[in-house]
mmCIF file of C-alpha atoms (C1' of nucleotides) in Angstrom:
data_model
loop_
_atom_site.group_PDB
_atom_site.id
_atom_site.type_symbol
_atom_site.label_atom_id
_atom_site.label_comp_id
_atom_site.label_asym_id
_atom_site.label_seq_id
_atom_site.Cartn_x
_atom_site.Cartn_y
_atom_site.Cartn_z
ATOM 1 C CA MET D 225 0.178 -50.141 59.063
ATOM 2 C CA SER D 226 -1.864 -51.110 56.062
ATOM 3 C CA ARG D 227 -3.986 -48.388 54.671
ATOM 4 C CA PRO D 228 -7.084 -48.768 52.569
ATOM 5 C CA CYS D 229 -6.423 -49.348 48.919
ATOM 6 C CA PRO D 230 -7.687 -46.832 46.401
ATOM 7 C CA GLN D 231 -10.970 -48.060 45.073
ATOM 8 C CA HIS D 232 -10.141 -47.839 41.432
ATOM 9 C CA GLN D 233 -7.303 -50.255 41.678
ATOM 10 C CA HIS D 234 -9.154 -53.416 42.338
ATOM 11 C CA PRO D 235 -12.869 -53.713 42.182
ATOM 12 C CA HIS D 236 -12.757 -56.516 44.681
ATOM 13 C CA ARG D 237 -15.125 -59.382 44.588
ATOM 14 C CA LEU D 238 -16.187 -59.488 48.165
ATOM 15 C CA ILE D 239 -19.824 -59.294 47.364
ATOM 16 C CA GLN D 240 -21.667 -58.203 50.426
ATOM 17 C CA GLN D 241 -23.709 -61.227 51.252
ATOM 18 C CA PRO D 242 -26.610 -61.250 53.654
ATOM 19 C CA LEU D 243 -25.711 -62.627 57.040
ATOM 20 C CA SER D 244 -28.285 -65.332 56.578
ATOM 21 C CA ASP D 245 -26.188 -66.744 53.784
ATOM 22 C CA LEU D 246 -23.227 -67.222 56.033
ATOM 23 C CA THR D 247 -25.174 -68.628 58.898
ATOM 24 C CA ASP D 248 -26.898 -70.872 56.405
ATOM 25 C CA LYS D 249 -23.562 -72.247 55.396
ATOM 26 C CA LEU D 250 -22.546 -72.649 58.984
ATOM 27 C CA ARG D 251 -25.606 -74.738 59.580
ATOM 28 C CA GLN D 252 -24.998 -76.808 56.495
ATOM 29 C CA GLY D 253 -21.605 -77.657 57.902
ATOM 30 C CA GLU D 254 -23.091 -78.601 61.231
ATOM 31 C CA LEU D 255 -21.322 -75.736 62.855
ATOM 32 C CA LYS D 256 -22.915 -73.889 65.699
ATOM 33 C CA ILE D 257 -23.557 -70.211 65.318
ATOM 34 C CA THR D 258 -21.591 -68.695 68.139
ATOM 35 C CA ILE D 259 -20.795 -65.131 69.051
ATOM 36 C CA PRO D 260 -17.077 -65.329 68.160
ATOM 37 C CA ARG D 261 -17.849 -67.092 64.890
ATOM 38 C CA GLN D 262 -20.301 -64.423 63.785
ATOM 39 C CA ALA D 263 -18.016 -61.641 64.899
ATOM 40 C CA ILE D 264 -15.068 -63.046 62.971
ATOM 41 C CA LEU D 265 -17.103 -63.349 59.798
ATOM 42 C CA ASP D 266 -18.323 -59.821 60.354
ATOM 43 C CA VAL D 267 -14.787 -58.511 60.619
ATOM 44 C CA LEU D 268 -13.765 -60.318 57.476
ATOM 45 C CA ARG D 269 -16.730 -58.966 55.606
ATOM 46 C CA LYS D 270 -15.731 -55.438 56.481
ATOM 47 C CA HIS D 271 -12.205 -55.733 55.147
ATOM 48 C CA SER D 272 -11.185 -56.177 51.563
ATOM 49 C CA SER D 273 -7.660 -57.464 52.102
ATOM 50 C CA PRO D 274 -6.494 -60.533 53.967
ATOM 51 C CA LEU D 275 -6.134 -60.131 57.724
ATOM 52 C CA THR D 276 -3.797 -61.838 60.154
ATOM 53 C CA ILE D 277 -5.121 -63.508 63.267
ATOM 54 C CA LYS D 278 -3.842 -60.592 65.301
ATOM 55 C CA GLU D 279 -5.564 -58.068 63.083
ATOM 56 C CA ILE D 280 -8.780 -60.005 63.354
ATOM 57 C CA HIS D 281 -8.385 -60.118 67.095
ATOM 58 C CA THR D 282 -7.891 -56.386 67.475
ATOM 59 C CA SER D 283 -10.716 -55.750 65.027
ATOM 60 C CA LEU D 284 -12.962 -57.731 67.322
ATOM 61 C CA GLY D 285 -12.364 -55.003 69.856
ATOM 62 C CA LYS D 286 -14.502 -55.241 72.933
ATOM 63 C CA LEU D 287 -15.381 -58.807 72.127
ATOM 64 C CA ASP D 288 -12.003 -59.885 73.316
ATOM 65 C CA CYS D 289 -12.117 -63.549 72.499
ATOM 66 C CA ASP D 290 -9.252 -65.938 72.912
ATOM 67 C CA LEU D 291 -6.630 -66.235 70.186
ATOM 68 C CA ALA D 292 -6.975 -70.003 70.276
ATOM 69 C CA THR D 293 -10.630 -69.576 69.434
ATOM 70 C CA ILE D 294 -9.785 -67.498 66.401
ATOM 71 C CA TYR D 295 -7.173 -69.992 65.266
ATOM 72 C CA ARG D 296 -9.601 -72.857 65.638
ATOM 73 C CA ASN D 297 -12.333 -70.971 63.863
ATOM 74 C CA MET D 298 -10.129 -70.032 60.955
ATOM 75 C CA HIS D 299 -9.410 -73.704 60.466
ATOM 76 C CA THR D 300 -13.002 -74.751 60.486
ATOM 77 C CA LEU D 301 -14.102 -71.866 58.300
ATOM 78 C CA GLU D 302 -11.331 -72.675 55.875
ATOM 79 C CA ARG D 303 -12.306 -76.332 55.848
ATOM 80 C CA MET D 304 -15.841 -75.258 54.999
ATOM 81 C CA GLY D 305 -14.635 -73.075 52.178
ATOM 82 C CA LEU D 306 -15.997 -69.910 53.744
ATOM 83 C CA VAL D 307 -12.571 -68.420 54.190
ATOM 84 C CA ARG D 308 -9.372 -68.439 52.187
ATOM 85 C CA ARG D 309 -5.892 -68.628 53.667
ATOM 86 C CA TYR D 310 -2.898 -66.770 52.260
ATOM 87 C CA ASP D 311 0.753 -66.930 53.147
ATOM 88 C CA PHE D 312 2.881 -63.908 52.311
ATOM 89 C CA GLY D 313 5.976 -65.475 53.759
ATOM 90 C CA ASP D 314 6.214 -63.246 56.808
ATOM 91 C CA GLY D 315 5.294 -66.000 59.187
ATOM 92 C CA ALA D 316 1.680 -65.044 59.768
ATOM 93 C CA ALA D 317 -1.219 -66.561 57.883
ATOM 94 C CA ARG D 318 -3.782 -64.168 56.457
ATOM 95 C CA PHE D 319 -7.450 -64.763 55.801
ATOM 96 C CA GLU D 320 -10.176 -63.298 53.680
ATOM 97 C CA LEU D 321 -13.729 -64.293 52.911
ATOM 98 C CA SER D 322 -13.933 -66.633 49.972
ATOM 99 C CA PRO D 323 -15.425 -64.956 46.960
ATOM 100 C CA GLU D 324 -18.884 -66.263 46.302
ATOM 101 C CA GLU D 325 -19.044 -69.617 44.590
ATOM 102 C CA GLY D 326 -16.519 -69.567 41.703
ATOM 103 C CA ASP D 327 -13.072 -70.563 42.835
ATOM 104 C CA GLY D 328 -12.195 -66.897 43.024
ATOM 105 C CA HIS D 329 -8.541 -67.726 42.930
ATOM 106 C CA HIS D 330 -6.438 -64.594 42.930
ATOM 107 C CA HIS D 331 -3.111 -63.143 43.998
ATOM 108 C CA HIS D 332 -1.670 -60.143 45.790
ATOM 109 C CA LEU D 333 0.850 -57.397 45.378
ATOM 110 C CA VAL D 334 2.274 -56.615 48.803
ATOM 111 C CA CYS D 335 4.306 -53.610 49.882
ATOM 112 C CA THR D 336 7.327 -54.904 51.757
ATOM 113 C CA ARG D 337 7.455 -51.805 53.908
ATOM 114 C CA CYS D 338 3.939 -50.836 54.936
ATOM 115 C CA ALA D 339 2.236 -54.129 54.105
ATOM 116 C CA ARG D 340 -0.314 -52.431 51.900
ATOM 117 C CA ILE D 341 -1.987 -55.081 49.783
ATOM 118 C CA VAL D 342 -3.260 -54.745 46.251
ATOM 119 C CA GLU D 343 -5.475 -57.540 45.002
ATOM 120 C CA LEU D 344 -4.912 -58.781 41.482
ATOM 121 C CA ASP D 345 -8.092 -60.007 39.922
ATOM 122 C CA ASP D 346 -7.083 -62.541 37.406
ATOM 123 C CA CYS D 347 -4.915 -65.573 37.491
ATOM 124 C CA PHE D 348 -3.518 -66.586 34.164
ATOM 125 C CA LEU D 349 -1.685 -69.621 35.410
ATOM 126 C CA ASN D 350 -4.295 -72.294 35.062
ATOM 127 C CA GLU D 351 -3.378 -73.616 31.675
ATOM 128 C CA PHE D 352 0.310 -73.367 32.506
ATOM 129 C CA GLN D 353 -0.373 -75.314 35.654
ATOM 130 C CA ASP D 354 -2.147 -78.056 33.743
ATOM 131 C CA GLN D 355 0.728 -78.246 31.339
ATOM 132 C CA LEU D 356 3.141 -78.594 34.262
ATOM 133 C CA ALA D 357 1.067 -81.343 35.795
ATOM 134 C CA ARG D 358 1.060 -83.281 32.550
ATOM 135 C CA ARG D 359 4.764 -82.854 31.970
ATOM 136 C CA HIS D 360 5.802 -84.009 35.430
ATOM 137 C CA GLY D 361 3.025 -86.445 36.159
ATOM 138 C CA PHE D 362 1.678 -84.519 39.112
ATOM 139 C CA THR D 363 -1.988 -84.440 40.107
ATOM 140 C CA GLN D 364 -4.059 -82.223 42.374
ATOM 141 C CA ILE D 365 -1.885 -79.349 41.371
ATOM 142 C CA SER D 366 -2.170 -75.875 42.801
ATOM 143 C CA HIS D 367 0.069 -72.882 43.193
ATOM 144 C CA ARG D 368 0.968 -69.930 45.348
ATOM 145 C CA MET D 369 2.131 -66.704 43.793
ATOM 146 C CA GLU D 370 2.547 -63.291 45.355
ATOM 147 C CA PHE D 371 4.302 -60.142 44.272
ATOM 148 C CA PHE D 372 6.298 -57.853 46.527
ATOM 149 C CA GLY D 373 7.711 -54.385 46.191
ATOM 150 C CA LEU D 374 7.604 -50.843 47.480
ATOM 151 C CA CYS D 375 4.303 -49.099 47.084
ATOM 152 C CA PRO D 376 4.233 -45.475 45.901
ATOM 153 C CA ASN D 377 4.027 -44.123 49.450
ATOM 154 C CA CYS D 378 7.036 -46.055 50.645
ATOM 155 C CA GLN D 379 9.525 -45.154 47.970
ATOM 156 C CA VAL D 380 11.052 -42.129 49.698
ATOM 157 C CA PRO D 381 12.932 -43.081 52.849
ATOM 158 C CA MET L 120 27.360 -54.852 54.038
ATOM 159 C CA SER L 121 29.843 -52.685 52.203
ATOM 160 C CA ARG L 122 31.930 -54.733 49.883
ATOM 161 C CA PRO L 123 35.482 -53.734 49.174
ATOM 162 C CA CYS L 124 36.370 -52.735 45.673
ATOM 163 C CA PRO L 125 37.388 -55.906 43.840
ATOM 164 C CA GLN L 126 40.687 -54.495 42.666
ATOM 165 C CA HIS L 127 42.036 -53.501 46.040
ATOM 166 C CA GLN L 128 41.565 -56.506 48.200
ATOM 167 C CA HIS L 129 43.726 -59.368 49.258
ATOM 168 C CA PRO L 130 46.025 -59.344 46.238
ATOM 169 C CA HIS L 131 47.817 -62.405 47.478
ATOM 170 C CA ARG L 132 44.683 -64.452 47.345
ATOM 171 C CA LEU L 133 44.911 -64.883 43.629
ATOM 172 C CA ILE L 134 48.210 -66.716 43.630
ATOM 173 C CA GLN L 135 47.532 -68.952 46.553
ATOM 174 C CA GLN L 136 46.422 -72.506 46.476
ATOM 175 C CA PRO L 137 43.167 -72.714 44.540
ATOM 176 C CA LEU L 138 40.319 -71.982 46.834
ATOM 177 C CA SER L 139 36.809 -72.833 45.917
ATOM 178 C CA ASP L 140 34.737 -70.159 44.299
ATOM 179 C CA LEU L 141 32.663 -70.075 47.410
ATOM 180 C CA THR L 142 35.387 -69.353 49.892
ATOM 181 C CA ASP L 143 36.556 -66.756 47.444
ATOM 182 C CA LYS L 144 33.257 -65.045 47.704
ATOM 183 C CA LEU L 145 33.321 -65.309 51.461
ATOM 184 C CA ARG L 146 36.533 -63.335 51.510
ATOM 185 C CA GLN L 147 35.141 -60.755 49.162
ATOM 186 C CA GLY L 148 32.308 -60.198 51.595
ATOM 187 C CA GLU L 149 34.671 -59.790 54.542
ATOM 188 C CA LEU L 150 33.377 -62.950 56.030
ATOM 189 C CA LYS L 151 35.708 -65.209 57.893
ATOM 190 C CA ILE L 152 36.197 -68.678 56.617
ATOM 191 C CA THR L 153 35.145 -70.833 59.519
ATOM 192 C CA ILE L 154 34.635 -74.543 59.819
ATOM 193 C CA PRO L 155 30.843 -74.377 60.109
ATOM 194 C CA ARG L 156 30.613 -71.935 57.236
ATOM 195 C CA GLN L 157 32.592 -74.121 54.900
ATOM 196 C CA ALA L 158 30.746 -77.218 55.980
ATOM 197 C CA ILE L 159 27.377 -75.606 55.364
ATOM 198 C CA LEU L 160 28.361 -74.500 51.893
ATOM 199 C CA ASP L 161 29.686 -77.981 51.255
ATOM 200 C CA VAL L 162 26.395 -79.532 52.207
ATOM 201 C CA LEU L 163 24.501 -77.149 49.976
ATOM 202 C CA ARG L 164 26.838 -77.864 47.115
ATOM 203 C CA LYS L 165 26.101 -81.565 47.385
ATOM 204 C CA HIS L 166 22.334 -81.188 47.206
ATOM 205 C CA SER L 167 20.332 -80.009 44.254
ATOM 206 C CA SER L 168 17.127 -79.102 46.012
ATOM 207 C CA PRO L 169 16.527 -76.604 48.791
ATOM 208 C CA LEU L 170 17.271 -77.841 52.321
ATOM 209 C CA THR L 171 15.765 -76.863 55.652
ATOM 210 C CA ILE L 172 17.961 -75.824 58.545
ATOM 211 C CA LYS L 173 17.348 -79.196 60.147
ATOM 212 C CA GLU L 174 18.336 -81.050 57.014
ATOM 213 C CA ILE L 175 21.488 -79.006 56.798
ATOM 214 C CA HIS L 176 22.201 -79.729 60.420
ATOM 215 C CA THR L 177 21.842 -83.481 60.105
ATOM 216 C CA SER L 178 23.797 -83.416 56.862
ATOM 217 C CA LEU L 179 26.625 -81.836 58.802
ATOM 218 C CA GLY L 180 26.796 -85.074 60.720
ATOM 219 C CA LYS L 181 29.740 -85.350 63.041
ATOM 220 C CA LEU L 182 30.364 -81.641 62.839
ATOM 221 C CA ASP L 183 27.483 -81.032 65.145
ATOM 222 C CA CYS L 184 27.368 -77.275 65.161
ATOM 223 C CA ASP L 185 24.756 -75.205 66.900
ATOM 224 C CA LEU L 186 21.456 -74.506 65.187
ATOM 225 C CA ALA L 187 21.821 -70.825 65.999
ATOM 226 C CA THR L 188 25.059 -70.836 64.067
ATOM 227 C CA ILE L 189 23.356 -72.288 61.030
ATOM 228 C CA TYR L 190 20.537 -69.794 61.268
ATOM 229 C CA ARG L 191 22.979 -66.909 61.543
ATOM 230 C CA ASN L 192 25.037 -68.200 58.686
ATOM 231 C CA MET L 193 22.091 -68.635 56.408
ATOM 232 C CA HIS L 194 21.256 -64.996 56.975
ATOM 233 C CA THR L 195 24.711 -63.738 56.191
ATOM 234 C CA LEU L 196 25.081 -66.035 53.201
ATOM 235 C CA GLU L 197 21.722 -64.906 51.930
ATOM 236 C CA ARG L 198 22.695 -61.269 52.387
ATOM 237 C CA MET L 199 25.808 -61.952 50.354
ATOM 238 C CA GLY L 200 23.788 -63.532 47.615
ATOM 239 C CA LEU L 201 25.536 -66.874 47.975
ATOM 240 C CA VAL L 202 22.400 -68.615 49.056
ATOM 241 C CA ARG L 203 18.771 -68.347 48.130
ATOM 242 C CA ARG L 204 15.889 -68.688 50.554
ATOM 243 C CA TYR L 205 12.608 -70.360 49.667
ATOM 244 C CA ASP L 206 9.381 -70.662 51.550
ATOM 245 C CA PHE L 207 7.106 -73.529 50.656
ATOM 246 C CA GLY L 208 4.596 -72.552 53.260
ATOM 247 C CA ASP L 209 5.225 -75.435 55.635
ATOM 248 C CA GLY L 210 6.811 -73.249 58.270
ATOM 249 C CA ALA L 211 10.438 -74.033 57.571
ATOM 250 C CA ALA L 212 12.657 -71.938 55.346
ATOM 251 C CA ARG L 213 14.686 -73.788 52.729
ATOM 252 C CA PHE L 214 17.989 -72.812 51.217
ATOM 253 C CA GLU L 215 19.927 -73.629 48.123
ATOM 254 C CA LEU L 216 23.121 -72.301 46.603
ATOM 255 C CA SER L 217 22.454 -69.382 44.321
ATOM 256 C CA PRO L 218 22.905 -70.331 40.704
ATOM 257 C CA GLU L 219 26.144 -68.913 39.407
ATOM 258 C CA GLU L 220 26.040 -65.167 38.804
ATOM 259 C CA GLY L 221 22.944 -64.516 36.670
ATOM 260 C CA ASP L 222 19.938 -63.999 38.843
ATOM 261 C CA GLY L 223 19.102 -67.647 38.345
ATOM 262 C CA HIS L 224 15.590 -66.979 39.456
ATOM 263 C CA HIS L 225 13.496 -70.113 39.352
ATOM 264 C CA HIS L 226 10.568 -71.890 40.934
ATOM 265 C CA HIS L 227 9.608 -75.259 42.306
ATOM 266 C CA LEU L 228 6.998 -77.938 41.961
ATOM 267 C CA VAL L 229 6.600 -79.581 45.341
ATOM 268 C CA CYS L 230 4.877 -82.848 46.178
ATOM 269 C CA THR L 231 2.537 -82.186 49.059
ATOM 270 C CA ARG L 232 2.932 -85.732 50.329
ATOM 271 C CA CYS L 233 6.594 -86.735 50.072
ATOM 272 C CA ALA L 234 8.058 -83.253 49.636
ATOM 273 C CA ARG L 235 9.844 -84.262 46.469
ATOM 274 C CA ILE L 236 10.920 -81.125 44.664
ATOM 275 C CA VAL L 237 11.110 -80.556 40.932
ATOM 276 C CA GLU L 238 12.965 -77.466 39.820
ATOM 277 C CA LEU L 239 11.442 -75.432 37.020
ATOM 278 C CA ASP L 240 14.086 -73.726 34.964
ATOM 279 C CA ASP L 241 12.442 -70.721 33.493
ATOM 280 C CA CYS L 242 10.460 -67.913 34.867
ATOM 281 C CA PHE L 243 8.198 -66.181 32.427
ATOM 282 C CA LEU L 244 6.921 -63.591 34.852
ATOM 283 C CA ASN L 245 9.440 -60.835 34.415
ATOM 284 C CA GLU L 246 7.653 -58.767 31.852
ATOM 285 C CA PHE L 247 4.367 -59.317 33.609
ATOM 286 C CA GLN L 248 6.006 -58.186 36.817
ATOM 287 C CA ASP L 249 7.295 -55.009 35.200
ATOM 288 C CA GLN L 250 3.864 -54.303 33.852
ATOM 289 C CA LEU L 251 2.396 -54.761 37.317
ATOM 290 C CA ALA L 252 4.945 -52.409 38.816
ATOM 291 C CA ARG L 253 4.135 -49.746 36.278
ATOM 292 C CA ARG L 254 0.422 -50.100 36.705
ATOM 293 C CA HIS L 255 0.459 -49.857 40.485
ATOM 294 C CA GLY L 256 3.457 -47.590 40.948
ATOM 295 C CA PHE L 257 5.483 -50.147 42.847
ATOM 296 C CA THR L 258 9.279 -50.392 42.692
ATOM 297 C CA GLN L 259 11.806 -53.035 43.659
ATOM 298 C CA ILE L 260 9.292 -55.620 42.655
ATOM 299 C CA SER L 261 9.815 -59.323 43.050
ATOM 300 C CA HIS L 262 7.645 -62.374 43.359
ATOM 301 C CA ARG L 263 7.297 -65.770 44.910
ATOM 302 C CA MET L 264 5.598 -68.579 43.061
ATOM 303 C CA GLU L 265 5.539 -72.265 43.822
ATOM 304 C CA PHE L 266 3.455 -75.136 42.560
ATOM 305 C CA PHE L 267 2.153 -77.985 44.666
ATOM 306 C CA GLY L 268 0.617 -81.326 43.897
ATOM 307 C CA LEU L 269 0.990 -85.081 44.192
ATOM 308 C CA CYS L 270 4.018 -86.513 42.474
ATOM 309 C CA PRO L 271 3.671 -89.730 40.463
ATOM 310 C CA ASN L 272 4.856 -91.888 43.364
ATOM 311 C CA CYS L 273 2.353 -90.479 45.766
ATOM 312 C CA GLN L 274 -0.791 -90.840 43.736
ATOM 313 C CA VAL L 275 -1.760 -94.328 44.928
ATOM 314 C CA PRO L 276 -2.379 -94.491 48.666
ATOM 315 C "C1'" DC N 244 -39.823 -74.298 77.933
ATOM 316 C "C1'" DT N 245 -36.727 -77.398 79.684
ATOM 317 C "C1'" DT N 246 -32.961 -80.243 79.030
ATOM 318 C "C1'" DG N 247 -28.902 -82.679 77.726
ATOM 319 C "C1'" DA N 248 -25.384 -84.149 74.364
ATOM 320 C "C1'" DG N 249 -21.909 -82.590 71.899
ATOM 321 C "C1'" DG N 250 -19.765 -78.695 69.905
ATOM 322 C "C1'" DA N 251 -17.240 -74.398 71.209
ATOM 323 C "C1'" DT N 252 -14.624 -71.476 74.274
ATOM 324 C "C1'" DG N 253 -11.038 -69.926 77.668
ATOM 325 C "C1'" DC N 254 -7.033 -70.871 79.843
ATOM 326 C "C1'" DA N 255 -2.605 -72.488 80.225
ATOM 327 C "C1'" DA N 256 0.875 -75.234 78.754
ATOM 328 C "C1'" DG N 257 3.496 -76.772 74.957
ATOM 329 C "C1'" DC N 258 5.686 -77.031 70.312
ATOM 330 C "C1'" DG N 259 8.589 -75.963 66.288
ATOM 331 C "C1'" DG N 260 11.126 -72.639 63.951
ATOM 332 C "C1'" DT N 261 13.763 -68.702 64.710
ATOM 333 C "C1'" DT N 262 16.248 -64.952 67.162
ATOM 334 C "C1'" DT N 263 19.218 -62.852 70.625
ATOM 335 C "C1'" DG N 264 22.393 -61.622 74.643
ATOM 336 C "C1'" DC N 265 26.590 -62.833 76.310
ATOM 337 C "C1'" DA N 266 30.814 -65.005 77.340
ATOM 338 C "C1'" DA N 267 34.262 -67.809 75.220
ATOM 339 C "C1'" DT N 268 36.551 -68.996 71.032
ATOM 340 C "C1'" DT N 269 38.395 -68.556 66.422
ATOM 341 C "C1'" DT N 270 40.034 -66.111 62.349
ATOM 342 C "C1'" DT N 271 42.736 -62.716 60.357
ATOM 343 C "C1'" DC N 272 45.971 -59.111 60.137
ATOM 344 C "C1'" DC N 273 50.075 -57.020 61.930
ATOM 345 C "C1'" DG B 266 52.721 -64.056 69.063
ATOM 346 C "C1'" DG B 267 49.005 -60.814 69.972
ATOM 347 C "C1'" DA B 268 45.176 -57.755 69.405
ATOM 348 C "C1'" DA B 269 40.841 -56.565 67.098
ATOM 349 C "C1'" DA B 270 36.920 -58.182 65.217
ATOM 350 C "C1'" DA B 271 34.078 -61.717 63.716
ATOM 351 C "C1'" DT B 272 32.048 -66.062 64.955
ATOM 352 C "C1'" DT B 273 30.450 -69.704 67.841
ATOM 353 C "C1'" DG B 274 27.942 -72.193 71.634
ATOM 354 C "C1'" DC B 275 24.759 -71.982 75.042
ATOM 355 C "C1'" DA B 276 20.658 -70.731 77.083
ATOM 356 C "C1'" DA B 277 16.791 -68.156 77.205
ATOM 357 C "C1'" DA B 278 13.331 -65.871 74.847
ATOM 358 C "C1'" DC B 279 10.098 -64.989 71.015
ATOM 359 C "C1'" DC B 280 6.492 -65.785 67.769
ATOM 360 C "C1'" DG B 281 2.875 -68.044 65.501
ATOM 361 C "C1'" DC B 282 0.314 -71.710 66.306
ATOM 362 C "C1'" DT B 283 -1.691 -76.006 68.540
ATOM 363 C "C1'" DT B 284 -3.645 -78.842 72.213
ATOM 364 C "C1'" DG B 285 -5.562 -80.838 76.620
ATOM 365 C "C1'" DC B 286 -8.951 -80.033 79.668
ATOM 366 C "C1'" DA B 287 -12.595 -78.156 82.364
ATOM 367 C "C1'" DT B 288 -16.408 -75.224 81.597
ATOM 368 C "C1'" DC B 289 -19.857 -72.956 78.796
ATOM 369 C "C1'" DC B 290 -23.061 -72.513 75.028
ATOM 370 C "C1'" DT B 291 -26.059 -73.952 71.200
ATOM 371 C "C1'" DC B 292 -29.745 -76.272 69.426
ATOM 372 C "C1'" DA B 293 -32.938 -79.740 68.721
ATOM 373 C "C1'" DA B 294 -35.595 -83.297 70.934
ATOM 374 C "C1'" DG B 295 -38.933 -83.880 74.063
#
DNA sequence: CTTGAGGATGCAAGCGGTTTGCAATTTTCC
DNA sequence: GGAAAATTGCAAACCGCTTGCATCCTCAAG
């Protein structure tokens, strides 16, 4: 389905962090270090683009843990800021490891046919967002933005 | 799918009692003008912000038509370009009448507490989008972008 | 090293939004 | 009016996701 993205297109910011870092964070959050938890983080570390729960589950392979466990873990990991959730509008949430520290906010360009995902590094919307907030009196403002189209490989039926 | 050539269809239609623009378009698309269909379009015409299927259904009131019918109709109306679908990430699709003719592309600022929706008139992303397409070799490119925050009324718990 | 409290998991049931198969009905055209 | 085709209602199913509950595991205190 989704194939690996050419390296030159997006030097992604998933800095390979030592496992101890992650487990450290787990401990800080008073989370127990369990087999499924470690395995999920491992899977996420090995992929550069956001994965669905199903993809995570099949990536876990022989460690065939329950879907409910993955769902629950994605929530807790998200709550801890270890993982970032994306919604491409196809009904399945996708997750990737949060880039280290900085808010690492970024967006995606998604092929509507093969689901290939290109990561876009920069988000230029912050000042526009602030302006919007001021104009309409909103606070705690955030945004979702994704691009869709046919990738080069999918343009010939 | 295939639309008849505008010149060669239903010549009598033009001199009949004035039908709404919408029913006009239904005929052009070879869609039958049914009670539920008209009622749904009526509801959408009376609301300025996108409605969920449920909201449409309750707005239909005494004409208590089946949810499946609404779902099916939203698909066909969307395919005809009469209706626009939005996804605010809360699991329920929302629909509004397509702005007349021009692509009428626009975005929303959604209160995450009371779901109040502010429509933003302009979209400044088109040239950026084209640039993206060129850079990554994508075609048929489009985007989704929504803003979220707390509206003025929801800022004091 | 043992132990136990509370977190985490597996299982199964359930939920909300959406889709679909099919028979019955409605719209439209003649 | 009557036939063909589109549309509807109904019920069941689907999909992603959540939850209740009994059991299991982790980890720190002893």
